[in-house]
Every structure is written in C-alpha cells, then in structure tokens.
C-alpha cells in the first residue's frame, strides 16, 4: 500500500511524539520512585516518666519504635519529684510524664513545658502485703497496728501525697518504719520481706503478679492521682516528642494503660 507524502510525514511526526511522551512518563515515574513518601519524624528522644509507669511505658516505647522506623526512645524512671528536679537542673529530657498534676504544674511554672499538658491516666492506692499476708491485714485501719512494719512513699512523691490525703480523710494515723522516694521502692520492701505491708498503686500490685497480695480499701477513693504528660520546652526533637505523646493517647496506647490497671481521666 502506498501513502501520499504528506500523510507519511504526519505518521512519522505522530510516532515521534508518542515516543517522546512515553519517555517523559517513564522519567516521571522514575523520579517519583526515587523520592519515598515522608514517614514522619526520626531520631531519638528521652522520656522521663514516673516510676509507676515503668512497665507500661516500656511497652509503649517498644510499640512506638516498631511503628516509627528510625526512632529510638530512651526511658528514665524515678519518683515524679526527683524527675522534676532533674529537668529543672538541666537534664536532657524531651517528655515528662508525672504521677500527679502538682509536679507538672511546677514544671510549667518554671517555663519548661511546651504547649499544654494532657491528662492521660488515673491511679489509686492499694495495700500490698506478702502473698501469705502473715499479719492478717484486711483494712486501712489495720496498718496502724502496733509493731507492724509499714512502708510508704515520702510526702513529696505523688504516692506519698496520696497516702497523706487518705490518712486525713479516714482519720487514721500511720507510723511507717520508712518513707521511700518512689512507689517501686515501697513495693520492693514488701516483695523482699523487709516490710509487712506497703501503700502502693493498684497498677504496681498487678505488675508484681504473685509476689504480693493486693488489698483494696474504700478510703482510697479520697486520693485518685491524675497523670499528665507533656513535651519539655528544652527538647531538641519536639516533633518526635509530640508524636510519642500522641501514640500514648491513641486507642492502642490506652489499651496498654488499661491492661495495667490505669483509669482513663477522659471517661
């Protein structure tokens, strides 16, 4: 078959245009594949968290790192008042999770909180005794028995402040043999046999498993601790700190907290 010269020229030009467009399309696809989508903030952060959050925040940190490749979460646990002192002294913290609003307010007053703290959990006190409960503790009043080796938190620690509130509300005077700087230290005295009983959080009793026996007491409702969390103003990676906090507030994060016995302040 033969084509007029003009028609043949048109076909040649059309073929060249198609080839050119195909090349451009391939180049665009190649460019797109060489620029992967943004995966969010990377790097590392240090989270200062109340001692009672140790097991839950360890799990939250593991979950966060797994879901955010290229990130590392360092954890530091102690009594909230001790953590506050460290941060105000210049310790490199990115996130502060306190076991009470009092210590968080002090950090705000020092101008070291970025944004507004968010309440993410609640906790209440419970009596911890050895599994056999050798001194037959059954109530808060029993903790005032003569000769009982009772251990509580120091007043400046959230669990200690809650203990004082419960004492005043119930009209019970306790005479502890020692006051510890963190709730985990109180629990340690009980599990080691150094104490007959200790006042700790419900979450600590659950975390201890069969190492202790937990005894509920109605007076604990007078002192429900609310836990706030916030990004520290001096953080060098605020974007990642904010992302970690957001993950703790999401449904999966709340499941971890609820499984450990923490209440939800938002309902």
PDB file of C-alpha atoms in Angstrom:
ATOM      1  CA  UNK A   1       0.000   0.000   0.000  1.00  0.00           C
ATOM      2  CA  UNK A   2       1.306   3.486  -0.762  1.00  0.00           C
ATOM      3  CA  UNK A   3       0.704   6.770   1.170  1.00  0.00           C
ATOM      4  CA  UNK A   4       0.865  10.294  -0.114  1.00  0.00           C
ATOM      5  CA  UNK A   5       3.978  12.107   1.057  1.00  0.00           C
ATOM      6  CA  UNK A   6       2.087  14.441   3.378  1.00  0.00           C
ATOM      7  CA  UNK A   7       0.308  11.570   5.120  1.00  0.00           C
ATOM      8  CA  UNK A   8       3.567   9.686   5.646  1.00  0.00           C
ATOM      9  CA  UNK A   9       5.176  12.751   7.233  1.00  0.00           C
ATOM     10  CA  UNK A  10       2.225  13.096   9.590  1.00  0.00           C
ATOM     11  CA  UNK A  11       2.581   9.494  10.736  1.00  0.00           C
ATOM     12  CA  UNK A  12       6.291   9.914  11.389  1.00  0.00           C
ATOM     13  CA  UNK A  13       5.690  13.047  13.480  1.00  0.00           C
ATOM     14  CA  UNK A  14       2.951  11.309  15.479  1.00  0.00           C
ATOM     15  CA  UNK A  15       5.253   8.376  16.217  1.00  0.00           C
ATOM     16  CA  UNK A  16       7.968  10.700  17.420  1.00  0.00           C
ATOM     17  CA  UNK A  17       5.509  12.497  19.716  1.00  0.00           C
ATOM     18  CA  UNK A  18       4.292   9.225  21.249  1.00  0.00           C
ATOM     19  CA  UNK A  19       7.882   8.133  21.870  1.00  0.00           C
ATOM     20  CA  UNK A  20       8.671  11.471  23.489  1.00  0.00           C
ATOM     21  CA  UNK A  21       5.618  11.327  25.772  1.00  0.00           C
ATOM     22  CA  UNK A  22       6.464   7.765  26.801  1.00  0.00           C
ATOM     23  CA  UNK A  23       9.959   8.857  27.731  1.00  0.00           C
ATOM     24  CA  UNK A  24       8.641  11.743  29.820  1.00  0.00           C
ATOM     25  CA  UNK A  25       6.190   9.413  31.568  1.00  0.00           C
ATOM     26  CA  UNK A  26       8.943   6.940  32.388  1.00  0.00           C
ATOM     27  CA  UNK A  27      11.124   9.723  33.713  1.00  0.00           C
ATOM     28  CA  UNK A  28       8.335  10.979  35.955  1.00  0.00           C
ATOM     29  CA  UNK A  29       7.721   7.508  37.386  1.00  0.00           C
ATOM     30  CA  UNK A  30      11.439   7.089  37.984  1.00  0.00           C
ATOM     31  CA  UNK A  31      11.632  10.443  39.761  1.00  0.00           C
ATOM     32  CA  UNK A  32       8.667   9.511  41.971  1.00  0.00           C
ATOM     33  CA  UNK A  33      10.215   6.191  42.990  1.00  0.00           C
ATOM     34  CA  UNK A  34      13.454   7.918  43.971  1.00  0.00           C
ATOM     35  CA  UNK A  35      11.585  10.161  46.423  1.00  0.00           C
ATOM     36  CA  UNK A  36       9.874   7.928  49.025  1.00  0.00           C
ATOM     37  CA  UNK A  37       6.929   9.410  50.946  1.00  0.00           C
ATOM     38  CA  UNK A  38       7.554  11.176  54.234  1.00  0.00           C
ATOM     39  CA  UNK A  39       7.493   8.647  57.104  1.00  0.00           C
ATOM     40  CA  UNK A  40       7.324  11.182  59.947  1.00  0.00           C
ATOM     41  CA  UNK A  41       9.894  12.395  62.472  1.00  0.00           C
ATOM     42  CA  UNK A  42      13.006  10.341  63.167  1.00  0.00           C
ATOM     43  CA  UNK A  43      15.842  10.444  65.674  1.00  0.00           C
ATOM     44  CA  UNK A  44      15.774   9.848  69.412  1.00  0.00           C
ATOM     45  CA  UNK A  45      14.027  11.228  72.485  1.00  0.00           C
ATOM     46  CA  UNK A  46      14.363  10.729  76.229  1.00  0.00           C
ATOM     47  CA  UNK A  47      11.185  10.202  78.205  1.00  0.00           C
ATOM     48  CA  UNK A  48      11.179  10.958  81.947  1.00  0.00           C
ATOM     49  CA  UNK A  49       8.296   9.006  83.496  1.00  0.00           C
ATOM     50  CA  UNK A  50       7.014   8.301  86.994  1.00  0.00           C
ATOM     51  CA  UNK A  51       8.220   5.022  88.493  1.00  0.00           C
ATOM     52  CA  UNK A  52       4.696   3.587  88.449  1.00  0.00           C
ATOM     53  CA  UNK A  53       4.727   3.833  84.628  1.00  0.00           C
ATOM     54  CA  UNK A  54       7.760   1.613  84.112  1.00  0.00           C
ATOM     55  CA  UNK A  55       6.108  -1.474  82.628  1.00  0.00           C
ATOM     56  CA  UNK A  56       3.540   0.400  80.544  1.00  0.00           C
ATOM     57  CA  UNK A  57       5.931   2.993  79.121  1.00  0.00           C
ATOM     58  CA  UNK A  58       8.473   0.309  78.302  1.00  0.00           C
ATOM     59  CA  UNK A  59       5.800  -1.372  76.193  1.00  0.00           C
ATOM     60  CA  UNK A  60       4.614   1.939  74.717  1.00  0.00           C
ATOM     61  CA  UNK A  61       8.188   2.791  73.730  1.00  0.00           C
ATOM     62  CA  UNK A  62       8.693  -0.613  72.075  1.00  0.00           C
ATOM     63  CA  UNK A  63       5.430  -0.225  70.160  1.00  0.00           C
ATOM     64  CA  UNK A  64       6.338   3.309  69.089  1.00  0.00           C
ATOM     65  CA  UNK A  65       9.765   2.322  67.779  1.00  0.00           C
ATOM     66  CA  UNK A  66       8.246  -0.601  65.860  1.00  0.00           C
ATOM     67  CA  UNK A  67       5.690   1.690  64.225  1.00  0.00           C
ATOM     68  CA  UNK A  68       8.145   4.528  63.548  1.00  0.00           C
ATOM     69  CA  UNK A  69      11.306   3.186  61.868  1.00  0.00           C
ATOM     70  CA  UNK A  70      14.377   5.281  62.518  1.00  0.00           C
ATOM     71  CA  UNK A  71      13.347   6.318  66.038  1.00  0.00           C
ATOM     72  CA  UNK A  72      14.732   5.486  69.465  1.00  0.00           C
ATOM     73  CA  UNK A  73      13.000   6.130  72.785  1.00  0.00           C
ATOM     74  CA  UNK A  74      15.207   6.294  75.869  1.00  0.00           C
ATOM     75  CA  UNK A  75      13.403   5.905  79.201  1.00  0.00           C
ATOM     76  CA  UNK A  76      14.239   7.231  82.654  1.00  0.00           C
ATOM     77  CA  UNK A  77      12.054   6.243  85.626  1.00  0.00           C
ATOM     78  CA  UNK A  78      12.012   7.702  89.144  1.00  0.00           C
ATOM     79  CA  UNK A  79       9.706   9.478  91.567  1.00  0.00           C
ATOM     80  CA  UNK A  80       7.977  12.407  89.851  1.00  0.00           C
ATOM     81  CA  UNK A  81       9.520  14.952  92.222  1.00  0.00           C
ATOM     82  CA  UNK A  82      13.013  13.575  91.513  1.00  0.00           C
ATOM     83  CA  UNK A  83      12.406  13.773  87.774  1.00  0.00           C
ATOM     84  CA  UNK A  84      11.184  17.354  88.148  1.00  0.00           C
ATOM     85  CA  UNK A  85      14.378  18.270  90.000  1.00  0.00           C
ATOM     86  CA  UNK A  86      16.497  16.688  87.271  1.00  0.00           C
ATOM     87  CA  UNK A  87      14.700  18.508  84.454  1.00  0.00           C
ATOM     88  CA  UNK A  88      14.840  21.899  86.155  1.00  0.00           C
ATOM     89  CA  UNK A  89      18.552  21.284  86.740  1.00  0.00           C
ATOM     90  CA  UNK A  90      19.082  20.871  83.008  1.00  0.00           C
ATOM     91  CA  UNK A  91      18.740  17.133  82.388  1.00  0.00           C
ATOM     92  CA  UNK A  92      18.114  16.456  78.666  1.00  0.00           C
ATOM     93  CA  UNK A  93      14.503  15.301  78.759  1.00  0.00           C
ATOM     94  CA  UNK A  94      12.078  15.509  75.838  1.00  0.00           C
ATOM     95  CA  UNK A  95       8.906  14.210  77.518  1.00  0.00           C
ATOM     96  CA  UNK A  96       7.753  14.346  81.138  1.00  0.00           C
ATOM     97  CA  UNK A  97       5.016  12.014  82.399  1.00  0.00           C
ATOM     98  CA  UNK A  98       4.152  12.763  86.037  1.00  0.00           C
ATOM     99  CA  UNK A  99       2.126  10.725  88.520  1.00  0.00           C
ATOM    100  CA  UNK A 100       0.375  13.902  89.658  1.00  0.00           C
ATOM    101  CA  UNK A 101      -0.582  17.345  88.406  1.00  0.00           C
ATOM    102  CA  UNK A 102       1.367  19.105  91.181  1.00  0.00           C
ATOM    103  CA  UNK A 103       4.816  18.310  89.797  1.00  0.00           C
ATOM    104  CA  UNK A 104       3.717  19.057  86.233  1.00  0.00           C
ATOM    105  CA  UNK A 105       2.433  22.454  87.402  1.00  0.00           C
ATOM    106  CA  UNK A 106       5.839  23.165  88.936  1.00  0.00           C
ATOM    107  CA  UNK A 107       7.490  22.390  85.601  1.00  0.00           C
ATOM    108  CA  UNK A 108       5.053  24.771  83.903  1.00  0.00           C
ATOM    109  CA  UNK A 109       5.808  27.482  86.445  1.00  0.00           C
ATOM    110  CA  UNK A 110       9.491  27.066  85.582  1.00  0.00           C
ATOM    111  CA  UNK A 111       8.678  27.713  81.917  1.00  0.00           C
ATOM    112  CA  UNK A 112       9.795  24.236  80.902  1.00  0.00           C
ATOM    113  CA  UNK A 113       6.613  22.858  79.352  1.00  0.00           C
ATOM    114  CA  UNK A 114       5.907  23.205  75.637  1.00  0.00           C
ATOM    115  CA  UNK A 115       2.192  23.527  74.949  1.00  0.00           C
ATOM    116  CA  UNK A 116      -0.460  22.254  77.338  1.00  0.00           C
ATOM    117  CA  UNK A 117      -0.064  19.057  79.401  1.00  0.00           C
ATOM    118  CA  UNK A 118      -2.608  16.320  78.709  1.00  0.00           C
ATOM    119  CA  UNK A 119      -4.088  14.091  81.422  1.00  0.00           C
ATOM    120  CA  UNK A 120      -3.724  10.520  80.159  1.00  0.00           C
ATOM    121  CA  UNK A 121      -4.323   8.175  83.132  1.00  0.00           C
ATOM    122  CA  UNK A 122      -5.501   7.848  86.726  1.00  0.00           C
ATOM    123  CA  UNK A 123      -4.388   5.587  89.558  1.00  0.00           C
ATOM    124  CA  UNK A 124      -5.443   4.782  93.123  1.00  0.00           C
ATOM    125  CA  UNK A 125      -3.724   3.332  96.158  1.00  0.00           C
ATOM    126  CA  UNK A 126      -3.898  -0.274  97.302  1.00  0.00           C
ATOM    127  CA  UNK A 127      -2.334  -2.117 100.222  1.00  0.00           C
ATOM    128  CA  UNK A 128       0.393  -4.566  99.211  1.00  0.00           C
ATOM    129  CA  UNK A 129       1.295  -7.436 101.557  1.00  0.00           C
ATOM    130  CA  UNK A 130       3.292 -10.667 101.155  1.00  0.00           C
ATOM    131  CA  UNK A 131       1.264 -13.438  99.453  1.00  0.00           C
ATOM    132  CA  UNK A 132       0.575 -15.200 102.776  1.00  0.00           C
ATOM    133  CA  UNK A 133      -0.424 -11.924 104.478  1.00  0.00           C
ATOM    134  CA  UNK A 134       1.187 -13.031 107.779  1.00  0.00           C
ATOM    135  CA  UNK A 135      -0.047 -10.025 109.761  1.00  0.00           C
ATOM    136  CA  UNK A 136      -3.664 -10.500 108.596  1.00  0.00           C
ATOM    137  CA  UNK A 137      -4.098  -7.040 107.082  1.00  0.00           C
ATOM    138  CA  UNK A 138      -7.661  -6.513 105.879  1.00  0.00           C
ATOM    139  CA  UNK A 139      -8.233  -2.742 106.037  1.00  0.00           C
ATOM    140  CA  UNK A 140      -6.548   0.651 106.153  1.00  0.00           C
ATOM    141  CA  UNK A 141      -7.044   0.764 109.931  1.00  0.00           C
ATOM    142  CA  UNK A 142      -5.025  -2.448 110.248  1.00  0.00           C
ATOM    143  CA  UNK A 143      -1.959  -0.568 109.014  1.00  0.00           C
ATOM    144  CA  UNK A 144      -1.902   1.289 112.338  1.00  0.00           C
ATOM    145  CA  UNK A 145      -1.369  -1.923 114.332  1.00  0.00           C
ATOM    146  CA  UNK A 146       1.452  -1.640 116.897  1.00  0.00           C
ATOM    147  CA  UNK A 147       4.655  -3.305 115.740  1.00  0.00           C
ATOM    148  CA  UNK A 148       3.580  -3.525 112.098  1.00  0.00           C
ATOM    149  CA  UNK A 149       6.426  -2.866 109.649  1.00  0.00           C
ATOM    150  CA  UNK A 150       4.718  -0.460 107.242  1.00  0.00           C
ATOM    151  CA  UNK A 151       6.462   1.259 104.333  1.00  0.00           C
ATOM    152  CA  UNK A 152       5.014   4.217 102.419  1.00  0.00           C
ATOM    153  CA  UNK A 153       6.181   6.841  99.929  1.00  0.00           C
ATOM    154  CA  UNK A 154       7.726  10.106 101.118  1.00  0.00           C
ATOM    155  CA  UNK A 155       5.304  13.090 101.201  1.00  0.00           C
ATOM    156  CA  UNK A 156       6.927  14.870  98.239  1.00  0.00           C
ATOM    157  CA  UNK A 157       6.282  11.849  95.991  1.00  0.00           C
ATOM    158  CA  UNK A 158       2.782  11.580  94.454  1.00  0.00           C
ATOM    159  CA  UNK A 159       2.033   8.232  96.130  1.00  0.00           C
ATOM    160  CA  UNK A 160       3.145   9.776  99.445  1.00  0.00           C
ATOM    161  CA  UNK A 161       0.913  12.804  98.969  1.00  0.00           C
ATOM    162  CA  UNK A 162      -1.977  10.453  98.186  1.00  0.00           C
ATOM    163  CA  UNK A 163      -1.211   8.493 101.362  1.00  0.00           C
ATOM    164  CA  UNK A 164      -1.381  11.678 103.437  1.00  0.00           C
ATOM    165  CA  UNK A 165      -4.730  12.579 101.862  1.00  0.00           C
ATOM    166  CA  UNK A 166      -6.135   9.138 102.650  1.00  0.00           C
ATOM    167  CA  UNK A 167      -4.877   9.330 106.244  1.00  0.00           C
ATOM    168  CA  UNK A 168      -6.523  12.686 106.812  1.00  0.00           C
ATOM    169  CA  UNK A 169      -9.763  11.661 105.142  1.00  0.00           C
ATOM    170  CA  UNK A 170     -10.022   8.407 107.108  1.00  0.00           C
ATOM    171  CA  UNK A 171      -8.731   9.797 110.395  1.00  0.00           C
ATOM    172  CA  UNK A 172      -6.045   7.108 110.577  1.00  0.00           C
ATOM    173  CA  UNK A 173      -2.539   7.859 111.866  1.00  0.00           C
ATOM    174  CA  UNK A 174       0.130   5.677 110.287  1.00  0.00           C
ATOM    175  CA  UNK A 175       3.605   5.099 111.718  1.00  0.00           C
ATOM    176  CA  UNK A 176       5.766   3.757 108.870  1.00  0.00           C
ATOM    177  CA  UNK A 177       9.210   2.318 109.503  1.00  0.00           C
ATOM    178  CA  UNK A 178      10.452   4.037 106.331  1.00  0.00           C
ATOM    179  CA  UNK A 179       9.387   6.509 103.641  1.00  0.00           C
ATOM    180  CA  UNK A 180      10.687   5.790 100.145  1.00  0.00           C
ATOM    181  CA  UNK A 181      11.437   8.085  97.204  1.00  0.00           C
ATOM    182  CA  UNK A 182       9.390   6.047  94.713  1.00  0.00           C
ATOM    183  CA  UNK A 183       6.488   3.639  94.726  1.00  0.00           C
ATOM    184  CA  UNK A 184       8.668   0.884  93.257  1.00  0.00           C
ATOM    185  CA  UNK A 185      10.955   1.153  96.281  1.00  0.00           C
ATOM    186  CA  UNK A 186       7.961   0.634  98.574  1.00  0.00           C
ATOM    187  CA  UNK A 187       6.921  -2.428  96.580  1.00  0.00           C
ATOM    188  CA  UNK A 188      10.483  -3.742  96.728  1.00  0.00           C
ATOM    189  CA  UNK A 189      10.465  -3.621 100.527  1.00  0.00           C
ATOM    190  CA  UNK A 190       7.320  -5.754 100.583  1.00  0.00           C
ATOM    191  CA  UNK A 191       8.453  -8.311  97.985  1.00  0.00           C
ATOM    192  CA  UNK A 192      11.823  -8.714  99.733  1.00  0.00           C
ATOM    193  CA  UNK A 193      10.173  -9.393 103.089  1.00  0.00           C
ATOM    194  CA  UNK A 194      11.558  -6.229 104.712  1.00  0.00           C
ATOM    195  CA  UNK A 195       8.040  -4.889 105.275  1.00  0.00           C
ATOM    196  CA  UNK A 196       4.745  -6.393 106.417  1.00  0.00           C
ATOM    197  CA  UNK A 197       2.771  -4.025 104.225  1.00  0.00           C
ATOM    198  CA  UNK A 198       3.126  -1.059 101.902  1.00  0.00           C
ATOM    199  CA  UNK A 199       0.871   1.503 100.282  1.00  0.00           C
ATOM    200  CA  UNK A 200       1.368   1.428  96.526  1.00  0.00           C
ATOM    201  CA  UNK A 201      -0.754   1.856  93.410  1.00  0.00           C
ATOM    202  CA  UNK A 202      -3.226  -0.677  92.041  1.00  0.00           C
ATOM    203  CA  UNK A 203      -1.027  -0.885  88.935  1.00  0.00           C
ATOM    204  CA  UNK A 204       2.028  -1.860  91.000  1.00  0.00           C
ATOM    205  CA  UNK A 205       0.166  -4.720  92.643  1.00  0.00           C
ATOM    206  CA  UNK A 206      -0.968  -6.008  89.242  1.00  0.00           C
ATOM    207  CA  UNK A 207       2.552  -5.718  87.816  1.00  0.00           C
ATOM    208  CA  UNK A 208       4.014  -7.661  90.764  1.00  0.00           C
ATOM    209  CA  UNK A 209       1.862 -10.692  89.966  1.00  0.00           C
ATOM    210  CA  UNK A 210       2.033 -13.417  92.617  1.00  0.00           C
ATOM    211  CA  UNK A 211       4.871 -11.687  94.501  1.00  0.00           C
ATOM    212  CA  UNK A 212       2.357  -9.714  96.571  1.00  0.00           C
ATOM    213  CA  UNK A 213      -1.296  -9.731  97.520  1.00  0.00           C
ATOM    214  CA  UNK A 214      -3.355  -6.603  96.944  1.00  0.00           C
ATOM    215  CA  UNK A 215      -5.943  -5.400  99.438  1.00  0.00           C
ATOM    216  CA  UNK A 216      -8.472  -2.813  98.334  1.00  0.00           C
ATOM    217  CA  UNK A 217      -9.798  -0.265 100.799  1.00  0.00           C
ATOM    218  CA  UNK A 218     -12.687   2.183 100.234  1.00  0.00           C
ATOM    219  CA  UNK A 219     -10.784   5.166 101.639  1.00  0.00           C
ATOM    220  CA  UNK A 220      -8.526   5.113  98.547  1.00  0.00           C
ATOM    221  CA  UNK A 221     -11.239   6.966  96.603  1.00  0.00           C
ATOM    222  CA  UNK A 222     -10.293  10.115  98.525  1.00  0.00           C
ATOM    223  CA  UNK A 223      -6.993  10.306  96.624  1.00  0.00           C
ATOM    224  CA  UNK A 224      -7.202   9.490  92.922  1.00  0.00           C
ATOM    225  CA  UNK A 225      -3.984  10.504  91.188  1.00  0.00           C
ATOM    226  CA  UNK A 226      -4.231  12.033  87.721  1.00  0.00           C
ATOM    227  CA  UNK A 227      -1.242  11.557  85.404  1.00  0.00           C
ATOM    228  CA  UNK A 228      -0.364  14.378  82.948  1.00  0.00           C
ATOM    229  CA  UNK A 229       2.159  14.209  80.102  1.00  0.00           C
ATOM    230  CA  UNK A 230       3.864  16.984  78.131  1.00  0.00           C
ATOM    231  CA  UNK A 231       6.748  17.840  75.839  1.00  0.00           C
ATOM    232  CA  UNK A 232       9.613  19.558  77.656  1.00  0.00           C
ATOM    233  CA  UNK A 233      10.325  23.062  76.351  1.00  0.00           C
ATOM    234  CA  UNK A 234      14.062  22.394  76.012  1.00  0.00           C
ATOM    235  CA  UNK A 235      13.540  19.282  73.863  1.00  0.00           C
ATOM    236  CA  UNK A 236      15.776  19.081  70.802  1.00  0.00           C
ATOM    237  CA  UNK A 237      13.219  16.942  68.949  1.00  0.00           C
ATOM    238  CA  UNK A 238       9.791  18.339  69.795  1.00  0.00           C
ATOM    239  CA  UNK A 239       8.162  16.813  66.718  1.00  0.00           C
ATOM    240  CA  UNK A 240       9.142  13.307  67.781  1.00  0.00           C
ATOM    241  CA  UNK A 241       8.241  14.031  71.416  1.00  0.00           C
ATOM    242  CA  UNK A 242       4.774  15.181  70.338  1.00  0.00           C
ATOM    243  CA  UNK A 243       4.386  12.057  68.196  1.00  0.00           C
ATOM    244  CA  UNK A 244       5.247   9.801  71.146  1.00  0.00           C
ATOM    245  CA  UNK A 245       2.692  11.562  73.362  1.00  0.00           C
ATOM    246  CA  UNK A 246       0.056  11.232  70.638  1.00  0.00           C
ATOM    247  CA  UNK A 247       0.715   7.486  70.428  1.00  0.00           C
ATOM    248  CA  UNK A 248       0.096   7.109  74.172  1.00  0.00           C
ATOM    249  CA  UNK A 249      -3.268   8.825  73.769  1.00  0.00           C
ATOM    250  CA  UNK A 250      -4.391   6.738  70.809  1.00  0.00           C
ATOM    251  CA  UNK A 251      -6.638   3.657  71.314  1.00  0.00           C
ATOM    252  CA  UNK A 252      -3.731   1.201  71.205  1.00  0.00           C
ATOM    253  CA  UNK A 253      -1.823   3.216  73.785  1.00  0.00           C
ATOM    254  CA  UNK A 254      -4.837   3.400  76.049  1.00  0.00           C
ATOM    255  CA  UNK A 255      -5.259  -0.371  75.803  1.00  0.00           C
ATOM    256  CA  UNK A 256      -1.750  -0.823  77.189  1.00  0.00           C
ATOM    257  CA  UNK A 257      -2.526   1.521  80.087  1.00  0.00           C
ATOM    258  CA  UNK A 258      -5.909  -0.067  80.805  1.00  0.00           C
ATOM    259  CA  UNK A 259      -4.402  -3.567  80.838  1.00  0.00           C
ATOM    260  CA  UNK A 260      -2.017  -2.407  83.550  1.00  0.00           C
ATOM    261  CA  UNK A 261      -4.878  -1.120  85.692  1.00  0.00           C
ATOM    262  CA  UNK A 262      -4.761   2.590  84.896  1.00  0.00           C
ATOM    263  CA  UNK A 263      -8.016   4.503  84.636  1.00  0.00           C
ATOM    264  CA  UNK A 264      -8.920   6.896  81.830  1.00  0.00           C
ATOM    265  CA  UNK A 265      -9.389  10.507  83.040  1.00  0.00           C
ATOM    266  CA  UNK A 266     -11.447  11.250  79.920  1.00  0.00           C
ATOM    267  CA  UNK A 267     -14.143   8.781  80.772  1.00  0.00           C
TER     268      UNK A 267
END
